[in-house]
Each structure stands twice: as C-alpha cells, then as structure tokens.
Coordinates of C-alpha atoms and ligand atoms in Angstrom, one line a residue:
Chain A
X1470 CA 208.4 -37.1 -3.8
X1471 CA 210.0 -38.7 -6.7
X1472 CA 207.7 -41.5 -7.8
X1473 CA 209.1 -42.1 -11.2
X1474 CA 207.0 -44.4 -13.2
X1475 CA 209.9 -44.2 -15.6
X1476 CA 211.6 -46.7 -13.5
X1477 CA 214.5 -46.2 -15.9
X1478 CA 215.0 -49.9 -16.3
X1479 CA 211.8 -51.4 -17.6
X1480 CA 212.4 -54.9 -19.1
X1481 CA 213.1 -54.8 -22.8
X1482 CA 210.9 -57.9 -23.1
X1483 CA 207.9 -56.5 -21.4
X1484 CA 205.6 -59.4 -22.3
X1485 CA 207.9 -62.2 -21.1
X1486 CA 206.0 -64.8 -19.1
X1487 CA 202.5 -63.7 -20.0
X1488 CA 202.1 -66.8 -22.1
X1489 CA 202.4 -68.9 -18.9
X1490 CA 199.5 -67.1 -17.2
X1491 CA 196.1 -68.7 -16.9
X1492 CA 194.1 -67.0 -19.8
X1493 CA 190.8 -66.9 -17.9
X1494 CA 192.3 -65.3 -14.8
X1495 CA 194.3 -62.9 -16.9
X1496 CA 191.1 -61.8 -18.8
X1497 CA 189.3 -61.3 -15.5
X1498 CA 192.2 -59.3 -14.1
X1499 CA 192.3 -57.1 -17.2
X1500 CA 188.5 -56.7 -17.2
X1501 CA 188.6 -55.4 -13.6
X1502 CA 191.2 -52.8 -14.5
X1503 CA 189.3 -51.8 -17.6
X1504 CA 186.2 -51.3 -15.5
X1505 CA 188.1 -48.9 -13.3
X1506 CA 188.3 -51.2 -10.3
X1507 CA 191.5 -51.3 -8.3
X1508 CA 193.5 -54.4 -7.7
X1509 CA 193.9 -55.4 -4.0
X1510 CA 196.6 -57.6 -2.5
X1511 CA 194.5 -60.8 -2.2
X1512 CA 193.6 -60.7 -5.9
X1513 CA 195.2 -62.9 -8.6
X1514 CA 197.6 -60.9 -10.6
X1515 CA 200.1 -61.7 -13.4
X1516 CA 203.7 -62.3 -12.3
X1517 CA 204.8 -59.4 -14.5
X1518 CA 202.3 -57.0 -12.8
X1519 CA 203.6 -58.0 -9.4
X1520 CA 207.2 -57.7 -10.5
X1521 CA 206.9 -54.3 -12.1
X1522 CA 204.8 -52.8 -9.3
X1523 CA 207.2 -54.1 -6.7
X1524 CA 210.1 -52.6 -8.5
X1525 CA 208.4 -49.3 -9.1
X1526 CA 207.0 -48.8 -5.5
X1527 CA 210.3 -50.0 -4.0
X1528 CA 212.3 -47.5 -6.1
X1529 CA 209.9 -44.8 -5.1
X1530 CA 210.4 -45.7 -1.5
X1531 CA 214.2 -45.7 -1.9
X1532 CA 213.9 -42.3 -3.6
X1533 CA 212.1 -40.8 -0.6
X1534 CA 214.6 -42.1 1.9
X1535 CA 217.7 -41.2 -0.1
X1536 CA 216.1 -37.9 -1.3
X1537 CA 215.8 -36.8 2.3
X1538 CA 219.7 -36.8 2.6
X1539 CA 220.5 -33.8 0.3
X1540 CA 217.9 -31.6 2.1
X1541 CA 218.8 -33.1 5.5
X1542 CA 222.3 -31.8 4.9
X1543 CA 221.0 -28.3 5.5
X1544 CA 218.9 -28.8 8.6
X1545 CA 221.8 -27.9 10.9
X1546 CA 222.6 -24.7 8.9
X1547 CA 219.2 -23.6 7.7
X1548 CA 219.0 -19.8 8.0
X1549 CA 216.8 -19.1 11.0
X1550 CA 214.8 -21.1 13.4
X1551 CA 211.6 -21.2 11.5
X1552 CA 213.3 -22.5 8.3
X1553 CA 215.1 -25.1 10.4
X1554 CA 211.8 -26.3 11.8
X1555 CA 210.2 -26.4 8.4
X1556 CA 213.2 -28.1 6.7
X1557 CA 213.1 -30.7 9.5
X1558 CA 209.3 -31.2 9.1
X1559 CA 209.7 -31.7 5.3
X1560 CA 212.5 -34.2 5.7
X1561 CA 210.5 -36.1 8.3
X1562 CA 207.6 -36.2 5.8
X1563 CA 209.8 -37.6 3.1
X1564 CA 211.0 -40.4 5.4
X1565 CA 207.4 -41.0 6.4
X1566 CA 206.6 -41.4 2.6
X1567 CA 209.3 -44.1 2.4
X1568 CA 207.6 -45.9 5.3
X1569 CA 204.2 -45.8 3.5
X1570 CA 205.7 -46.9 0.2
X1571 CA 207.8 -49.8 1.7
X1572 CA 204.6 -51.1 3.2
X1573 CA 202.7 -50.8 0.0
X1574 CA 205.5 -52.7 -1.8
X1575 CA 205.5 -55.4 0.9
X1576 CA 201.9 -56.3 0.2
X1577 CA 203.2 -57.7 -3.1
X1578 CA 205.5 -60.1 -1.2
X1579 CA 208.9 -58.6 -0.9
X1580 CA 209.9 -58.0 2.7
X1581 CA 211.3 -54.7 4.0
X1582 CA 214.5 -56.5 5.0
X1583 CA 215.0 -57.6 1.4
X1584 CA 214.3 -54.1 0.0
X1585 CA 216.7 -52.4 2.4
X1586 CA 219.3 -55.1 1.8
X1587 CA 219.2 -54.4 -1.9
X1588 CA 219.4 -50.6 -1.2
X1589 CA 222.4 -50.7 1.0
X1590 CA 224.3 -53.1 -1.2
X1591 CA 223.8 -50.8 -4.2
X1592 CA 221.5 -53.2 -6.0
X1593 CA 218.5 -51.0 -6.2
X1594 CA 217.8 -47.8 -8.1
X1595 CA 216.4 -44.6 -6.8
X1596 CA 215.7 -41.3 -8.4
X1597 CA 219.0 -40.3 -10.1
X1598 CA 218.8 -36.6 -9.1
X1599 CA 219.8 -37.5 -5.6
X1600 CA 223.2 -38.6 -6.8
X1601 CA 224.0 -34.9 -7.0
X1602 CA 225.2 -32.7 -4.0
X1603 CA 223.6 -29.7 -2.4
X1604 CA 226.7 -27.5 -1.9
X1605 CA 224.6 -24.5 -0.8
X1606 CA 221.4 -23.7 1.0
X1607 CA 220.0 -22.6 -2.4
X1608 CA 220.6 -26.1 -3.9
X1609 CA 218.5 -27.5 -1.1
X1610 CA 215.8 -24.9 -2.0
X1611 CA 215.9 -26.0 -5.6
X1612 CA 215.2 -29.6 -4.5
X1613 CA 212.4 -28.5 -2.1
X1614 CA 210.6 -26.6 -4.8
X1615 CA 211.4 -28.1 -8.2
X1616 CA 212.2 -31.7 -7.5
X1617 CA 209.2 -32.0 -5.3
X1618 CA 207.1 -30.3 -8.1
X1619 CA 208.3 -32.9 -10.5
X1620 CA 207.5 -35.6 -8.0
X1621 CA 204.0 -34.3 -7.6
X1622 CA 203.4 -34.5 -11.3
X1623 CA 204.4 -38.2 -11.2
X1624 CA 202.6 -39.0 -8.0
X1625 CA 199.3 -37.4 -9.0
X1626 CA 199.4 -39.5 -12.2
X1627 CA 200.3 -42.7 -10.3
X1628 CA 197.6 -42.1 -7.7
X1629 CA 195.1 -43.0 -10.5
X1630 CA 196.9 -46.3 -11.1
X1631 CA 195.4 -49.7 -10.6
X1632 CA 197.0 -51.0 -7.4
X1633 CA 195.0 -50.2 -4.2
X1634 CA 197.8 -50.1 -1.6
X1635 CA 199.9 -47.8 -3.8
X1636 CA 197.0 -45.5 -4.5
X1637 CA 196.2 -45.2 -0.8
X1638 CA 199.8 -44.4 0.0
X1639 CA 200.0 -41.8 -2.8
X1640 CA 196.8 -40.1 -1.7
X1641 CA 198.3 -39.5 1.7
X1642 CA 201.7 -38.5 0.2
X1643 CA 200.1 -36.0 -2.2
X1644 CA 198.2 -34.3 0.6
X1645 CA 201.5 -33.8 2.5
X1646 CA 203.3 -32.5 -0.6
X1647 CA 201.2 -29.3 -0.7
X1648 CA 203.3 -28.0 2.1
X1649 CA 206.6 -29.0 0.5
X1650 CA 205.8 -27.2 -2.7
X1651 CA 204.8 -24.0 -1.0
X1652 CA 207.7 -24.1 1.4
X1653 CA 210.2 -24.7 -1.5
X1654 CA 208.7 -22.0 -3.7
X1655 CA 208.8 -19.6 -0.7
X1656 CA 212.4 -20.4 -0.1
X1657 CA 213.4 -19.9 -3.8
X1658 CA 211.5 -16.7 -4.1
X1659 CA 213.0 -15.4 -0.9
X1660 CA 216.5 -15.8 -2.3
X1661 CA 215.7 -14.8 -5.8
X1662 CA 214.2 -11.5 -4.7
X1663 CA 216.7 -10.9 -2.0
X1664 CA 220.2 -9.3 -2.0
X1665 CA 222.4 -9.5 -5.1
X1666 CA 224.4 -12.2 -3.3
X1667 CA 221.4 -14.3 -2.5
X1668 CA 220.1 -13.9 -6.0
X1669 CA 223.4 -15.0 -7.5
X1670 CA 223.5 -18.0 -5.2
X1671 CA 220.0 -19.1 -6.3
X1672 CA 220.8 -18.6 -10.0
X1673 CA 224.0 -20.7 -9.6
X1674 CA 222.1 -23.5 -7.8
X1675 CA 219.4 -23.5 -10.5
X1676 CA 222.1 -23.7 -13.2
X1677 CA 223.7 -26.6 -11.4
X1678 CA 220.4 -28.5 -11.0
X1679 CA 218.7 -27.8 -14.3
X1680 CA 220.3 -30.6 -16.4
X1681 CA 219.4 -33.1 -13.6
X1682 CA 215.8 -31.8 -13.5
X1683 CA 215.5 -32.2 -17.2
X1684 CA 216.2 -35.9 -16.7
X1685 CA 214.0 -36.4 -13.7
X1686 CA 211.1 -38.0 -15.7
X1687 CA 213.4 -40.5 -17.4
X1688 CA 214.5 -40.9 -21.0
X1689 CA 212.5 -39.5 -23.8
X1690 CA 209.6 -41.7 -25.0
X1691 CA 211.3 -42.2 -28.4
X1692 CA 214.2 -44.0 -26.6
X1693 CA 212.0 -45.9 -24.1
X1694 CA 211.2 -49.5 -24.4
X1695 CA 207.8 -51.0 -25.0
X1696 CA 205.5 -50.0 -22.1
X1697 CA 202.1 -50.5 -23.7
X1698 CA 201.1 -53.4 -21.4
X1699 CA 202.1 -51.4 -18.3
X1700 CA 199.9 -48.6 -19.5
X1701 CA 197.0 -51.0 -20.1
X1702 CA 197.4 -52.4 -16.6
X1703 CA 197.6 -48.9 -15.2
X1704 CA 201.0 -49.4 -13.8
X1705 CA 202.5 -46.6 -15.8
X1706 CA 200.0 -43.8 -16.0
X1707 CA 201.7 -41.2 -18.2
X1708 CA 204.6 -41.2 -20.5
X1709 CA 207.9 -39.6 -19.5
X1710 CA 207.6 -36.9 -22.1
X1711 CA 204.0 -36.1 -21.1
X1712 CA 205.1 -35.6 -17.5
X1713 CA 208.2 -33.6 -18.5
X1714 CA 206.0 -31.3 -20.7
X1715 CA 203.5 -30.8 -17.9
X1716 CA 206.2 -29.9 -15.5
X1717 CA 207.8 -27.4 -17.8
X1718 CA 204.4 -25.9 -18.5
X1719 CA 203.7 -25.4 -14.9
X1720 CA 207.1 -24.3 -13.6
X1721 CA 209.2 -22.6 -16.2
X1722 CA 206.9 -19.5 -16.1
X1723 CA 207.1 -19.4 -12.3
X1724 CA 210.9 -19.5 -12.6
X1725 CA 211.1 -16.8 -15.2
X1726 CA 208.6 -14.5 -13.3
X1727 CA 211.1 -14.0 -10.5
X1728 CA 213.8 -13.0 -12.8
X1729 CA 215.8 -16.2 -12.8
X1730 CA 217.1 -17.7 -16.1
X1731 CA 217.5 -21.3 -17.2
X1732 CA 220.8 -22.5 -18.7
X1733 CA 219.3 -23.8 -22.0
X1734 CA 219.1 -21.3 -24.9
X1735 CA 216.8 -23.7 -26.8
X1736 CA 214.2 -23.8 -24.1
X1737 CA 210.8 -22.4 -25.3
X1738 CA 207.2 -23.4 -25.7
X1739 CA 206.1 -24.1 -29.2
X1740 CA 202.7 -22.4 -29.0
X1741 CA 201.4 -24.3 -32.1
X1742 CA 202.1 -27.8 -30.7
X1743 CA 201.8 -26.9 -27.0
X1744 CA 205.0 -28.7 -26.5
X1745 CA 208.1 -27.4 -24.9
X1746 CA 211.3 -27.5 -26.9
X1747 CA 214.7 -27.9 -25.3
X1748 CA 218.2 -29.2 -25.7
X1749 CA 218.1 -33.0 -25.4
X1750 CA 219.5 -34.0 -22.0
X1751 CA 222.8 -36.0 -22.0
X1752 CA 221.3 -39.4 -21.6
X1753 CA 224.7 -41.1 -21.8
X1754 CA 225.8 -39.1 -18.7
X1755 CA 222.5 -40.0 -17.1
X1756 CA 223.2 -43.7 -17.6
X1757 CA 226.7 -43.3 -16.3
X1758 CA 225.4 -41.6 -13.1
X1759 CA 222.5 -43.9 -12.4
X1760 CA 224.8 -46.9 -12.8
X1761 CA 226.9 -45.7 -9.9
X1762 CA 229.4 -43.1 -11.2
X1763 CA 227.8 -39.9 -10.0
X1764 CA 229.2 -37.4 -7.5
X1765 CA 227.2 -38.7 -4.5
X1766 CA 226.2 -42.3 -5.3
X1767 CA 228.8 -43.8 -2.9
X1768 CA 228.0 -41.3 -0.1
X1769 CA 224.2 -41.8 -0.3
X1770 CA 224.6 -45.6 0.0
X1771 CA 227.3 -45.4 2.6
X1772 CA 225.3 -43.0 4.8
X1773 CA 222.1 -45.1 4.5
X1774 CA 224.1 -48.2 5.3
X1775 CA 225.8 -46.7 8.3
X1776 CA 222.4 -45.6 9.7
X1777 CA 221.1 -49.1 9.3
X1778 CA 224.2 -50.6 10.9
X1779 CA 224.5 -48.1 13.7
X1780 CA 220.8 -48.6 14.6
X1781 CA 220.8 -52.4 14.5
X1782 CA 221.6 -53.0 18.1
X1783 CA 218.7 -50.7 19.2
X1784 CA 216.3 -52.6 16.9
X1785 CA 217.6 -56.0 18.3
X1786 CA 217.1 -54.8 21.9
X1787 CA 213.5 -53.8 21.2
X1788 CA 212.5 -57.2 19.7
X1789 CA 210.4 -59.4 21.9
X1790 CA 209.8 -63.2 21.6
X1791 CA 206.3 -62.4 20.4
X1792 CA 207.3 -60.0 17.6
X1793 CA 205.7 -61.5 14.5
X1794 CA 206.1 -60.4 10.9
X1795 CA 203.0 -60.9 8.7
X1796 CA 202.8 -59.3 5.2
X1797 CA 200.8 -56.0 5.7
X1798 CA 197.1 -56.4 4.7
X1799 CA 196.5 -53.4 2.5
Chain B
X988 CA 237.1 -41.2 3.6
X989 CA 233.9 -40.0 2.0
X990 CA 233.8 -36.1 1.9
X991 CA 230.3 -34.8 2.3
X992 CA 228.7 -31.3 2.3
X993 CA 227.1 -32.5 5.5
X994 CA 229.4 -32.2 8.5
X995 CA 227.5 -34.8 10.4
X996 CA 228.3 -37.3 7.6
X997 CA 231.9 -36.4 7.7
X998 CA 232.0 -37.2 11.4
X999 CA 230.9 -40.7 10.6
X1000 CA 234.2 -41.3 8.8
X1001 CA 232.7 -43.4 6.1
X1002 CA 235.3 -45.4 4.1
X1003 CA 235.6 -44.7 0.3
X1004 CA 235.7 -48.4 -0.7
X1005 CA 232.3 -50.1 -1.0
X1006 CA 231.7 -52.3 2.0
X1007 CA 231.3 -56.1 1.5
X1008 CA 227.7 -57.2 0.9
X1009 CA 225.5 -57.7 3.9
X1010 CA 222.0 -59.2 4.3
X1011 CA 219.5 -58.1 6.8
X1012 CA 218.2 -60.7 9.3
X1013 CA 214.6 -61.6 9.6
X1014 CA 212.7 -59.3 12.0
X1015 CA 215.4 -56.6 11.6
X1016 CA 212.4 -54.4 10.6
X1017 CA 210.2 -55.8 13.3
X1018 CA 206.7 -57.1 13.0
X1019 CA 203.6 -55.6 11.5
X1020 CA 200.6 -53.8 12.9
X1021 CA 197.6 -52.3 11.1
X1022 CA 196.5 -48.8 12.1
X1023 CA 193.1 -47.1 12.2
X1024 CA 192.5 -43.4 12.9
X1025 CA 189.6 -41.2 13.8
X1026 CA 189.5 -37.9 12.0
X1027 CA 187.2 -36.1 14.4
X1028 CA 185.4 -37.1 17.6
X1029 CA 182.4 -39.3 16.9
X1030 CA 183.6 -40.3 13.4
X1031 CA 184.2 -44.0 12.7
X1032 CA 187.8 -45.3 12.8
X1033 CA 189.2 -45.7 9.3
X1034 CA 192.2 -47.8 8.1
X1035 CA 195.3 -45.6 7.4
X1036 CA 198.0 -48.2 6.8
X1037 CA 200.5 -50.5 8.4
X1038 CA 203.5 -49.8 10.7
X1039 CA 206.4 -51.9 11.6
X1040 CA 207.1 -52.3 15.3
X1041 CA 208.5 -54.8 17.9
X1042 CA 205.4 -54.6 20.1
X1043 CA 202.1 -52.8 20.4
X1044 CA 203.2 -49.8 22.5
X1045 CA 205.9 -49.0 20.1
X1046 CA 203.5 -49.5 17.2
X1047 CA 201.2 -47.0 18.7
X1048 CA 204.0 -44.5 19.0
X1049 CA 205.1 -45.0 15.4
X1050 CA 201.5 -44.8 14.2
X1051 CA 201.0 -41.6 16.1
X1052 CA 204.1 -40.1 14.4
X1053 CA 203.2 -41.5 11.0
X1054 CA 199.5 -40.8 10.8
X1055 CA 198.6 -38.0 13.2
X1056 CA 201.6 -35.8 12.6
X1057 CA 200.2 -33.7 9.8
X1058 CA 196.4 -33.8 9.8
X1059 CA 193.7 -33.8 12.4
X1060 CA 193.3 -37.0 14.4
X1061 CA 191.3 -37.6 17.6
X1062 CA 192.1 -41.3 18.1
X1063 CA 194.2 -44.3 17.0
X1064 CA 193.8 -48.0 17.1
X1065 CA 196.7 -50.4 16.4
X1066 CA 196.1 -54.2 15.8
X1067 CA 198.8 -56.8 15.1
X1068 CA 198.4 -57.8 11.4
X1069 CA 198.3 -61.5 12.5
X1070 CA 195.2 -60.8 14.6
X1071 CA 193.0 -59.8 11.7
X1072 CA 190.9 -62.4 9.9
X1073 CA 189.5 -61.4 6.5
X1074 CA 187.2 -62.5 3.8
X1075 CA 188.0 -62.8 0.1
X1076 CA 187.9 -59.5 -1.9
X1077 CA 184.9 -59.2 -4.3
X1078 CA 184.0 -56.7 -7.0
X1079 CA 182.9 -53.2 -6.3
X1080 CA 179.2 -54.0 -6.6
X1081 CA 179.1 -57.2 -4.7
X1082 CA 179.2 -58.4 -1.1
X1083 CA 182.1 -60.2 0.4
X1084 CA 179.7 -61.9 2.9
X1085 CA 178.4 -63.9 -0.1
X1086 CA 181.8 -65.7 -0.2
X1087 CA 181.5 -67.0 3.4
X1088 CA 180.8 -70.7 3.7
X1089 CA 177.1 -71.3 4.3
X1090 CA 176.5 -72.7 7.7
X1091 CA 174.7 -76.0 8.1
X1092 CA 171.3 -75.4 9.7
X1093 CA 172.3 -77.0 13.0
X1094 CA 175.3 -74.9 13.7
X1095 CA 173.8 -71.7 12.4
X1096 CA 172.9 -69.3 15.2
X1097 CA 169.2 -69.4 15.7
X1098 CA 167.7 -65.9 15.7
X1099 CA 166.7 -64.1 17.8
X1100 CA 170.1 -64.6 19.5
X1101 CA 171.5 -62.7 22.4
X1102 CA 174.3 -61.6 20.0
X1103 CA 171.8 -59.3 18.3
X1104 CA 169.6 -58.3 21.2
X1105 CA 169.8 -56.7 24.6
X1106 CA 169.4 -60.0 26.5
X1107 CA 171.8 -59.3 29.4
X1108 CA 171.6 -62.7 31.0
X1109 CA 172.2 -64.5 27.7
X1110 CA 175.1 -62.2 27.1
X1111 CA 176.8 -63.1 30.4
X1112 CA 176.3 -66.8 29.7
X1113 CA 177.8 -66.4 26.3
X1114 CA 181.0 -64.7 27.6
X1115 CA 181.2 -67.4 30.3
X1116 CA 181.1 -69.9 27.5
X1117 CA 184.1 -68.4 25.8
X1118 CA 182.6 -65.9 23.4
X1119 CA 184.5 -62.7 22.8
X1120 CA 184.0 -59.3 21.2
X1121 CA 185.3 -58.7 17.7
X1122 CA 185.5 -55.4 15.8
X1123 CA 184.3 -55.5 12.3
X1124 CA 185.6 -53.3 9.4
X1125 CA 184.2 -53.0 5.9
X1126 CA 185.9 -51.9 2.6
X1127 CA 183.2 -50.3 0.5
X1128 CA 185.2 -49.7 -2.7
X1129 CA 188.5 -51.1 -3.9
X1130 CA 191.3 -48.6 -3.5
X1131 CA 189.5 -46.9 -0.6
X1132 CA 190.0 -47.7 3.1
X1133 CA 188.4 -50.2 5.5
X1134 CA 186.1 -48.5 8.0
X1135 CA 184.8 -49.7 11.4
X1136 CA 181.2 -50.7 11.3
X1137 CA 180.7 -52.1 14.8
X1138 CA 181.3 -55.0 17.2
X1139 CA 179.9 -58.5 17.3
X1140 CA 180.3 -61.3 19.9
X1141 CA 181.5 -64.6 18.6
X1142 CA 183.3 -67.8 19.6
X1143 CA 186.1 -67.6 16.9
X1144 CA 187.3 -65.3 14.1
X1145 CA 185.4 -67.4 11.5
X1146 CA 182.3 -67.2 13.7
X1147 CA 182.8 -63.4 14.0
X1148 CA 182.6 -63.1 10.2
X1149 CA 179.4 -65.2 10.2
X1150 CA 177.8 -63.1 13.0
X1151 CA 178.9 -59.9 11.2
X1152 CA 177.1 -61.2 8.1
X1153 CA 173.9 -61.6 10.2
X1154 CA 174.3 -58.1 11.7
X1155 CA 175.8 -56.1 8.8
X1156 CA 175.2 -58.3 5.8
X1157 CA 172.5 -56.1 4.4
X1158 CA 175.0 -53.3 3.7
X1159 CA 176.2 -53.1 0.1
X1160 CA 178.6 -53.1 -1.5
X1161 CA 181.1 -54.7 0.9
X1162 CA 184.2 -55.5 -1.0
X1163 CA 186.1 -57.0 1.9
X1164 CA 185.5 -57.6 5.6
X1165 CA 188.1 -57.6 8.5
X1166 CA 187.4 -59.0 11.9
X1167 CA 189.8 -58.3 14.9
X1168 CA 189.3 -59.6 18.4
X1169 CA 188.6 -56.5 20.4
X1170 CA 191.1 -57.5 23.1
X1171 CA 193.9 -57.4 20.5
X1172 CA 193.3 -53.8 19.6
X1173 CA 195.4 -51.2 21.4
X1174 CA 193.3 -48.0 21.6
X1175 CA 194.1 -44.5 22.5
X1176 CA 192.4 -43.5 25.7
X1177 CA 189.7 -40.8 25.7
X1178 CA 191.3 -39.3 28.9
X1179 CA 194.5 -38.7 26.9
X1180 CA 192.9 -36.7 24.2
X1181 CA 195.1 -33.7 24.6
X1182 CA 197.9 -35.7 23.0
X1183 CA 196.2 -35.0 19.7
X1184 CA 196.3 -31.2 20.0
X1185 CA 199.8 -30.8 18.5
X1186 CA 199.1 -29.1 15.3
X1187 CA 198.2 -25.4 16.1
X1188 CA 201.7 -24.4 17.1
X1189 CA 203.2 -25.9 13.9
X1190 CA 201.9 -23.6 11.3
X1191 CA 205.2 -23.8 9.4
X1192 CA 203.9 -27.2 8.1
X1193 CA 200.9 -25.7 6.5
X1194 CA 200.9 -24.7 2.9
X1195 CA 198.7 -21.6 3.7
X1196 CA 201.3 -20.1 6.0
X1197 CA 203.6 -19.3 3.0
X1198 CA 202.6 -16.0 1.5
X1199 CA 204.9 -16.3 -1.4
X1200 CA 202.6 -14.5 -3.9
X1201 CA 202.9 -11.2 -2.0
X1202 CA 206.6 -11.2 -2.4
X1203 CA 206.4 -12.1 -6.1
X1204 CA 204.0 -9.2 -6.8
X1205 CA 206.2 -6.8 -4.9
X1206 CA 209.3 -8.0 -6.9
X1207 CA 207.5 -7.6 -10.2
X1208 CA 206.2 -4.1 -9.3
X1209 CA 209.8 -3.0 -8.4
X1210 CA 211.3 -4.5 -11.5
X1211 CA 208.9 -3.4 -14.2
Ligands
LIG372 FE1 207.9 -37.3 -0.6
LIG373 FE1 208.1 -33.9 -0.8
LIG374 FE1 210.7 -34.0 -2.0

C-alpha cells in the first residue's frame, strides 16, 4: 500500500544540480524516457533522478512496514478464526511489499542498513496516516479497505513510471492488493450492515479516519512545489489532486451505498467539472503530525526499533564468513 | 512507557523518551541473492527479485515465502548476486550481445565446437580442462524480467557471455544478458514438488472468496 508519489517533501529547488549534468547523457536519458523505455539500474541517470526515486521508493517501503502495525494490532483480537487468518495474511503481504521496495531502492545505491537506520532514528518519512491509532476493530477495517484503496490508486499510477525495478515491484504488489481491497470492503460491509452496535462502531471509525484519508494523497496541487521535471522523468505520475479526485470518485459512492455517512457537509461531486468538492483538509495539522507530533509517531518508531534491536542477535548468529552484500541487480 | 492499543506492544515496555541514535552495522541485513521462479511445470524460470539472506538455504526459504506465497509456483532458483555476470543494458530494439568485446580470431572458439554439438568425447575433455556450465538469462524489454534461455559451457563468466552470443545471439531484442555458473544456483528439487501445493487451503487470501456484493444487495433491498 501507500506509495505516495506526493513524497510530501519534494525539494523546493527541484532543478538544483541539473546544470552540472553532462548535457549529452542527459539528453539521451530524457529521450529514452520520452520513447517509453524504462530506466534500468546500470544506466546513466541524473543525480536528482536517483535522489528523488530513492527517497520515494524508500518512503513507500517504510509506509508498508509501518503500515502493517495498526492492522497488526488487531490480529490477536480479530473476530473469528477466518478473519484472524486473513488479517495475518494481509499484514504479511504488506511486510513483503516493504521487502520488495527496499530492494528496488537499493538498486539506486542506498543500502538497507542505511534505510532502516534512518527509519528507526526518526529521520525518514512514511505515510502520515499511520501516525493515527486503531482503537477498534472497525478502525482496522477502514485501513484495510480505504487506505489500501488509496494506495492502489497511487501504485497503479506509479507502476507506469520510468524506473524498471520500481515498476517490477509495483506490478507484484498491485496483484496482491486485489485481495486486500476485497477483504477490507467485506469487513466494512459486514459491520455496516450488521447490528446497530456494529454499525455505530463502523461509523465512528470512519468519522475518525476521514480527515486523515483526505490528506492521504498529500497537499493540494496549488500548494505543492514545482514538480514538472519529476513528471517529465516519469518519477511522479499523477498530481495529488488527480489521485484524490479519482479515489473519491471510486469510493465515496461505495461508502454511501451501505448507509454510512462522511463527516464533511461540503463533500459532493460537481457534475459539471467532474471534480469533487470538499472542505480543505487542515494542512497545518498534517504538517505538525508528519513532523513527529501525532498520536502514534513515537510508538511506531519505538516498536520498529525494538523489533530491529530484539532480532539483532538472531541475525548476527545467522551470518557466515561467506555472507556477501552486493547491490541487487534489478 | 508508551501506551499502545496493542497489548503485545505494551508488554515490550517501550520508554517514552526517544532513544539515542543508533547506526546499523554492515551485513545487519545479510547478503543478497537473486531469485527466479517457474510459474508452471515446463515454463522457463523468470526473475522475480532479490532477497537478503545470510546463506543460500535461508535465501531459498525467504524466497519461497516472498515469491511463492500468493501465486502459483512450481520451482525456485536462488543465486548469490555476486555470482552473476552481466552485459551492459541496451535499448529495447537492440542486442546486448553487440556490446561484448569482439574476440581476436585466434581466441575465438572455432565452430563447430563441442559446446554447440553433441560431441560427447569433446565434452568430457572440455570439462576436464576446467570448463563449466553456465545458465543464461535474457531481458527482452526494459522494465520486464530476465528469463532463462538455456545453458552454455565455458571457461569463465566472460567466456560464458561469448558462448551465449554464439548460441543465442540471433534472438532479438536482448536488452541485457546474465550469466550464472550453474553450480552457484540453488534449485528446488523436482522430488519435493509437493512443497508448492500450499495455496488451495488458503482461499481467504483470494479476492474472489469475498462475496461482498451479495450482502450489499441484501442490505439495499431491506433499506429501500
Ligand atoms: Fe502494500
Ligand atoms: Fe495492501
Ligand atoms: Fe495496506
């Protein structure tokens, strides 16, 4: 889930350093992308392309691994054996996605040790929605369905990007997401069409999550920094607002059809423009949370760090004198 | 102490205060292996991605978990990344074999050569002289995956690419070629093939086993 091309902190000087690139190599690189060919790890690429992609794929990987925590919270208390098995399978998939994505990022030169070091020291970003808690089973269901749905919108767009290893990882991830989406939808529908208490619990969870969901695709395009070059290089494949609008178009009707409401009186589709209208999310609050001051930031990092530290002796014991790290090939 | 909704997290007794910065050591995340899988029996092995592991057996285990967990798989190969020799990448309409250094006449293998024929005596002599088998993989299009095309016998990885050019060089396009010494590949055993029949009892991982539409229709009918 959660590839957000809106990496939330694109450089304000998006073209910095380009003047130092070899103009002939740069022209060949851009021509290859314009022809629709993918870039592979052995190719020459501008430093900015490498940097942006590394950051984006790394953040996506972190989002998978941190994103597995709020749903993982409910594995032990999932209602019924079948749901427990399914919840576990989904969480395992998400951790597998992180593995695929870390490897794709590594082909660009940053080691997995460096990426995990940055994550557990709080230096890296991940999707901000996971800084919120899942106080009930219904909250977990909202993530399974709607956060995954949002992630799929992003991931399908990014799978058409220009970097071969990222595309390969995303193709595999998207294939697995089909189950997540159906599982999540099923879980939400089950609650929403169940007893009055179940229904109430689901509505309350949706109310809690909606503001975060509205920020999932990142700040509005009108506030975003210059990303033209990242679009041209097919690093960023769709604007934040395009993704958000597509998501609303696909899922708001599905939410409404099961009798749930959304906590935004201004939410409606403008049939003339085809665009959804809504109350502008609180971007100041978004900034505050993503910079560390959310309800779960400390817990997420601490839990991840504890897992890394508690497992370190096992990993050390498994090493052999022949273990050799080489940057993955593709 | 950090208070979580997850009782397992609470049992960890995590401190509130951010811990001092730490840096992971080299090899904390092990070494790297490249993984190929077979979708169904008889199909060629196709590259699926890397895994990190301390040694080949563990790499196989991780690869099985990562790449055969959700979709049909009838075989896996894992190769240490370091054991793969590759050509440059070329454009989607070209051949990577064209980027190999041209061999001087004298060192070029004179054809017909036992490497391309069924000359058993010549073959034995070649192995005795230190030649080995290499598996060859082609990438046909950028963004797609390398696929196994066959084996060659050669005296070194560089030689393997040259022999592969003689044997498979007519194929086009070939964006990139990988050669791996066959002895370096850990392969699933045909006798163990029942390890791959894990999916039928796990229907809860299939999108089609969720009949959500029926429930929605029923709800709508009851709430008209
Ligand atoms: Fe995922
Ligand atoms: Fe997912
Ligand atoms: Fe997800």
